[in-house]
Amino acid sequence: MIDSAATVLPEATESRDSTGDLDASEGVPPNLLNRVQKCLDDNLENRQLSLDTQAAWQIFHGILAYGRDFTIVTPTGRQAAVEFILAGGPVNGFTPRAGDRFEVASADGSIESSGPRVRRGLRFDVDPGSKRGPGHRDQWLAYLTRCDLPLDQEIVTSAGTFEVADWLRQIEWDVPMNFEREYSWTLVALSTYRDTRFRWVARDGNSYSIESLLRSEIDLLSPSSACGGSHRLAAIATLLRRHQAAGHAVTGVWADAASLTEMAIQQAREFQNADGTFSASFFERPDWSLDLSATLGTSGHVLEFIALAADDETLSEPWVSRAVEAVCDSLERTAHLDLECGALYHALAGLSVYHHRVSLLHGHD
């Protein structure tokens, strides 16, 4: 798949699976979920990534969209990407290293009579801009959280066999090394396995918490953040939903997170284009583009955030349905083209999260 060339969208044509007048409709149009599912199925089946030509960066974006269902072409045929990677299959850009040594308690939380076990952490170095390795700290584990991996899930690597718990422990320990102060992927990974009130001591001897990293993400959010701030917003929305699902009070930094996500949802709606696409300038101002990378990339990223952040009532509003229609339309009309993997799979991730939540809302899943 092409990861640089800009492609001009063909002129819009009438949808081959029209859902009717979305401006006049109430709730989710009857055929929209079917159209989304078909779009997801078609792109999973027909867009193939190969180890011969694609690297970990592209493959992990596919995992973000499809989880364990995502497949890749290997020297022995088409295989499930996650299982291939966990079993130690070589992937360009997936370069694990053995990390620090940690004393680990037994499974029941007590220290064994023979003393604590010593395990090595698992570490991945960032490789920004290469489109091979992770462009952001802790990006790989954040994307793998789509797969519901248990903490004792083994990961076979050239550096040895590790568990997800080893990876998580190293992430916590290395927080002070995140000199960019970009914690979006770190927070998604941590909050999958830790309570949102979790605290720990890192390698610099200082105490950190999920709340303190969340505060930093809120304070540093700007239009210059990765993908117009959509990644930070998606992480903030993910944390907020997990905090609320655990029954914790939405006060302090959590109240700020709630206000921020609501404001971003309103800006996305305010800046939405007449054709249903979202602004080519994300949450900064109204903007429109004929460039596929801009149109699919921005609309897909913003839809992904909306699908994660919006409440059930908002997800059923016509403006969200129009956005979903626009993303499906772009993907259907470019089914024969190679698309930039970041734009493609974030759009498909947005459709996947939307389909799951709306299906549950309407009792279809």
XYZ file of C-alpha atoms in Angstrom:
365
model
C 0.000 0.000 0.000
C 1.174 3.527 -0.774
C 2.117 5.631 2.246
C 2.953 8.961 0.639
C 1.204 9.707 -2.634
C -1.796 12.009 -2.604
C -4.800 10.850 -4.585
C -7.612 13.067 -5.808
C -11.062 11.761 -5.056
C -13.333 11.089 -8.011
C -16.527 13.074 -8.168
C -19.136 11.867 -5.712
C -21.679 9.430 -7.048
C -24.905 8.243 -5.551
C -24.295 5.601 -2.888
C -24.993 2.074 -4.075
C -26.474 1.378 -0.630
C -28.379 4.546 0.065
C -29.796 5.007 3.518
C -32.157 7.778 2.542
C -32.472 11.416 3.606
C -30.238 11.633 6.657
C -31.234 15.236 7.388
C -34.836 14.219 7.834
C -34.245 10.924 9.581
C -34.233 10.330 13.316
C -31.740 7.958 14.841
C -29.488 5.635 12.851
C -30.793 4.937 9.314
C -31.943 1.304 8.977
C -29.339 0.245 6.406
C -26.353 2.095 7.812
C -25.074 -0.653 10.110
C -25.297 -3.149 7.241
C -23.334 -0.799 5.019
C -20.665 -0.272 7.683
C -20.309 -4.022 8.237
C -19.959 -4.638 4.500
C -17.353 -1.904 4.257
C -15.388 -3.467 7.124
C -15.668 -6.947 5.617
C -14.667 -5.840 2.117
C -11.576 -3.980 3.288
C -10.507 -6.837 5.540
C -10.806 -9.359 2.743
C -9.564 -7.369 -0.239
C -6.819 -5.123 1.130
C -3.905 -7.381 1.937
C -0.644 -6.428 3.618
C 2.403 -8.570 2.905
C 5.578 -9.042 4.923
C 7.465 -8.643 1.638
C 6.371 -5.038 1.190
C 4.884 -3.757 4.473
C 6.412 -3.228 7.894
C 5.205 -3.258 11.485
C 3.862 0.306 11.266
C 1.360 -0.642 8.580
C 0.519 -4.018 10.133
C -0.185 -2.627 13.588
C -2.542 -0.067 12.092
C -4.462 -2.985 10.603
C -4.551 -4.593 14.052
C -5.934 -1.333 15.460
C -8.875 -1.607 13.084
C -9.545 -5.357 13.185
C -7.837 -6.815 16.248
C -7.247 -10.564 16.019
C -9.199 -10.789 12.747
C -6.537 -8.901 10.805
C -4.472 -11.091 8.481
C -1.178 -10.648 6.631
C 0.507 -12.481 3.780
C 3.530 -14.424 5.064
C 5.958 -16.723 3.226
C 3.686 -19.652 4.151
C 0.399 -18.011 3.242
C -2.163 -15.712 4.786
C -2.097 -15.787 8.592
C -3.638 -13.931 11.533
C -1.232 -11.061 12.182
C -1.471 -11.050 15.987
C -0.853 -14.781 16.328
C 2.050 -14.578 13.879
C 3.690 -11.756 15.857
C 3.077 -13.309 19.282
C 4.652 -16.554 18.091
C 7.840 -14.761 17.100
C 7.237 -14.330 13.394
C 9.715 -11.792 11.993
C 8.229 -8.436 11.004
C 10.287 -5.527 9.687
C 10.164 -2.739 12.291
C 9.081 -4.972 15.182
C 12.369 -4.911 17.128
C 11.882 -5.824 20.801
C 14.693 -5.522 23.333
C 15.089 -7.044 26.763
C 14.590 -4.305 29.325
C 15.401 -3.863 33.007
C 15.305 -6.578 35.647
C 12.318 -6.488 38.000
C 11.518 -8.402 41.157
C 8.060 -9.876 40.695
C 5.698 -11.231 43.338
C 3.960 -14.567 42.917
C 0.600 -14.837 41.217
C -1.311 -14.380 44.504
C 0.583 -11.171 45.238
C 2.815 -12.589 47.977
C 6.567 -12.927 47.904
C 7.500 -16.576 47.455
C 9.491 -18.229 50.252
C 12.456 -18.648 47.936
C 12.399 -14.940 47.250
C 10.837 -12.876 44.466
C 11.197 -13.950 40.875
C 13.318 -11.763 38.631
C 11.937 -11.011 35.180
C 13.189 -8.809 32.389
C 11.002 -6.086 31.007
C 10.152 -5.793 27.315
C 11.015 -2.555 25.529
C 10.511 -1.068 22.067
C 12.380 1.998 20.870
C 10.454 4.647 18.955
C 11.273 5.121 15.286
C 9.367 8.275 14.317
C 8.876 9.058 10.664
C 10.215 5.742 9.377
C 6.831 4.092 8.767
C 8.527 0.898 9.986
C 8.764 0.964 13.784
C 6.518 2.719 16.302
C 6.128 6.421 15.623
C 5.065 7.053 19.219
C 6.053 5.598 22.580
C 4.068 2.511 23.581
C 2.093 2.566 20.329
C 2.353 -1.187 19.734
C 0.849 -2.261 23.068
C -1.853 0.400 22.808
C -2.947 -1.057 19.469
C -2.757 -4.619 20.780
C -5.252 -3.739 23.509
C -7.853 -4.222 20.764
C -7.095 -7.956 21.118
C -7.929 -8.478 24.822
C -4.545 -10.016 25.556
C -4.215 -11.244 29.169
C -1.286 -10.092 31.277
C 0.254 -13.568 31.113
C 0.049 -13.707 27.309
C 3.433 -14.886 26.044
C 5.292 -12.927 23.379
C 8.087 -14.831 21.668
C 10.866 -12.551 20.444
C 14.464 -12.740 19.317
C 15.377 -11.356 22.747
C 13.538 -14.136 24.599
C 9.990 -15.003 25.651
C 8.118 -12.330 27.580
C 4.624 -11.687 28.894
C 2.393 -8.659 28.438
C 2.987 -7.962 32.148
C 6.722 -7.593 31.437
C 5.965 -5.077 28.702
C 3.595 -3.112 30.923
C 6.069 -3.067 33.807
C 8.768 -1.641 31.535
C 6.383 1.000 30.198
C 5.651 2.194 33.736
C 9.328 2.217 34.644
C 10.306 4.176 31.513
C 7.757 7.000 31.774
C 10.499 9.553 32.652
C 12.193 8.689 29.349
C 9.201 9.995 27.414
C 10.938 13.285 26.707
C 8.267 14.269 24.177
C 5.642 14.089 26.946
C 3.373 12.297 24.510
C 1.441 9.870 26.699
C -1.588 9.055 24.533
C -0.583 5.481 23.710
C 0.949 4.945 27.158
C -2.363 5.842 28.792
C -4.421 3.575 26.549
C -2.096 0.665 27.361
C -1.980 1.367 31.106
C -5.705 1.924 31.560
C -6.450 -1.394 29.855
C -4.766 -3.274 32.676
C -4.727 -0.788 35.575
C -7.406 1.098 37.460
C -7.599 4.728 36.361
C -6.484 5.744 39.880
C -3.301 3.652 39.601
C 0.000 5.074 40.924
C 3.565 3.783 40.624
C 7.200 4.765 41.118
C 9.338 4.997 37.972
C 13.067 4.807 37.286
C 13.728 8.383 38.431
C 12.336 7.582 41.889
C 9.332 9.851 41.402
C 5.699 8.862 41.763
C 3.470 8.923 38.694
C -0.215 8.241 38.154
C -2.622 7.798 35.296
C -4.236 11.040 36.454
C -0.942 12.968 36.269
C -0.278 11.743 32.714
C -3.851 12.609 31.771
C -3.347 16.132 33.111
C -0.263 16.462 30.927
C -2.171 15.286 27.847
C -4.904 17.851 28.463
C -2.415 20.662 29.032
C -0.388 19.855 25.894
C -3.319 19.294 23.526
C -3.081 21.635 20.532
C -3.720 21.642 16.763
C -0.026 20.818 16.313
C -0.395 17.544 18.227
C -0.230 14.340 16.182
C -3.022 14.224 13.568
C -4.525 17.519 14.697
C -4.826 16.384 18.302
C -7.123 13.499 17.411
C -4.829 10.922 19.027
C -4.667 12.813 22.303
C -8.428 13.328 22.231
C -9.062 9.639 21.509
C -6.850 8.650 24.442
C -8.529 11.160 26.763
C -11.969 9.889 25.717
C -10.901 6.266 26.225
C -9.651 6.987 29.738
C -12.763 8.947 30.648
C -15.090 6.140 29.574
C -13.059 3.579 31.538
C -13.042 5.841 34.600
C -16.814 6.259 34.412
C -17.377 2.543 33.749
C -15.496 1.778 36.962
C -17.932 3.988 38.867
C -15.363 6.627 39.821
C -16.333 10.258 40.354
C -15.829 12.661 37.445
C -14.106 15.430 39.379
C -10.841 17.327 39.059
C -8.870 16.306 35.982
C -11.670 13.938 34.966
C -14.162 16.818 34.868
C -11.693 18.713 32.687
C -11.429 15.680 30.416
C -15.214 15.517 30.125
C -15.462 19.223 29.249
C -12.669 18.940 26.708
C -14.132 15.948 24.890
C -17.560 17.578 24.751
C -16.029 20.738 23.294
C -14.145 18.728 20.685
C -17.330 16.879 19.692
C -19.106 20.196 19.218
C -16.214 21.584 17.159
C -16.219 18.510 14.940
C -19.923 19.038 14.325
C -19.571 22.781 13.774
C -16.729 22.348 11.254
C -18.306 19.394 9.420
C -18.562 19.868 5.655
C -21.834 19.754 3.762
C -20.916 16.374 2.227
C -20.581 14.799 5.694
C -16.783 14.782 5.800
C -15.033 16.381 8.735
C -12.747 19.388 8.447
C -9.410 18.838 6.734
C -7.988 20.935 9.605
C -9.386 18.584 12.243
C -10.680 20.580 15.237
C -9.004 23.900 14.397
C -11.272 25.468 11.771
C -13.551 24.618 8.830
C -11.626 23.199 5.870
C -12.222 20.980 2.867
C -9.897 19.142 0.491
C -10.026 17.004 -2.642
C -6.910 15.131 -1.517
C -7.715 11.597 -0.376
C -5.018 11.579 2.281
C -6.506 14.724 3.795
C -10.161 13.742 3.389
C -9.990 10.131 4.526
C -7.275 10.812 7.073
C -9.016 13.670 8.832
C -12.547 12.267 8.610
C -11.355 8.836 9.734
C -9.386 10.156 12.695
C -12.195 12.455 13.817
C -14.802 9.694 13.398
C -12.640 7.399 15.504
C -12.632 10.016 18.270
C -16.396 10.601 17.982
C -17.082 6.857 18.145
C -15.022 6.610 21.337
C -16.155 9.834 23.011
C -19.788 10.533 22.133
C -22.648 9.393 24.325
C -25.285 7.032 22.971
C -27.693 9.810 22.040
C -25.068 11.711 20.061
C -24.004 8.597 18.166
C -27.579 8.278 16.880
C -27.779 11.873 15.606
C -28.000 12.531 11.831
C -24.720 14.479 11.639
C -22.805 11.434 12.892
C -24.652 9.208 10.417
C -23.644 11.596 7.621
C -20.010 11.338 8.699
C -20.180 7.541 8.720
C -21.796 7.609 5.264
C -19.020 9.875 3.989
C -16.264 7.568 5.244
C -17.989 4.512 3.763
C -18.497 6.361 0.481
C -14.803 7.295 0.260
C -13.723 3.727 0.962
C -16.200 2.243 -1.530
C -15.203 4.623 -4.328
C -11.493 3.946 -3.801
C -11.689 0.176 -3.327
C -9.433 -0.305 -6.355
C -6.744 2.103 -5.121
C -3.836 1.671 -2.738
C -4.409 3.926 0.239
C -2.079 5.339 2.877
C -2.280 2.889 5.778
C -2.635 5.428 8.579
C -5.619 7.117 6.956
C -7.161 3.826 5.847
C -7.013 1.911 9.110
C -7.891 4.782 11.429
C -10.999 5.277 9.285
C -11.780 1.569 9.541
C -11.097 1.650 13.300
C -13.621 4.469 13.589
C -16.190 2.439 11.650
C -15.476 -0.626 13.788
C -15.944 1.170 17.113
C -19.053 2.930 15.784
C -20.571 -0.341 14.549
C -19.916 -2.087 17.856
C -21.393 0.657 20.017
C -24.465 1.323 17.862
C -25.132 -2.398 17.474
C -25.165 -2.778 21.261
C -27.338 0.300 21.576
C -29.943 -1.144 19.225
C -29.659 -4.724 20.399
C -28.050 -6.063 17.220
C -24.872 -7.449 18.779
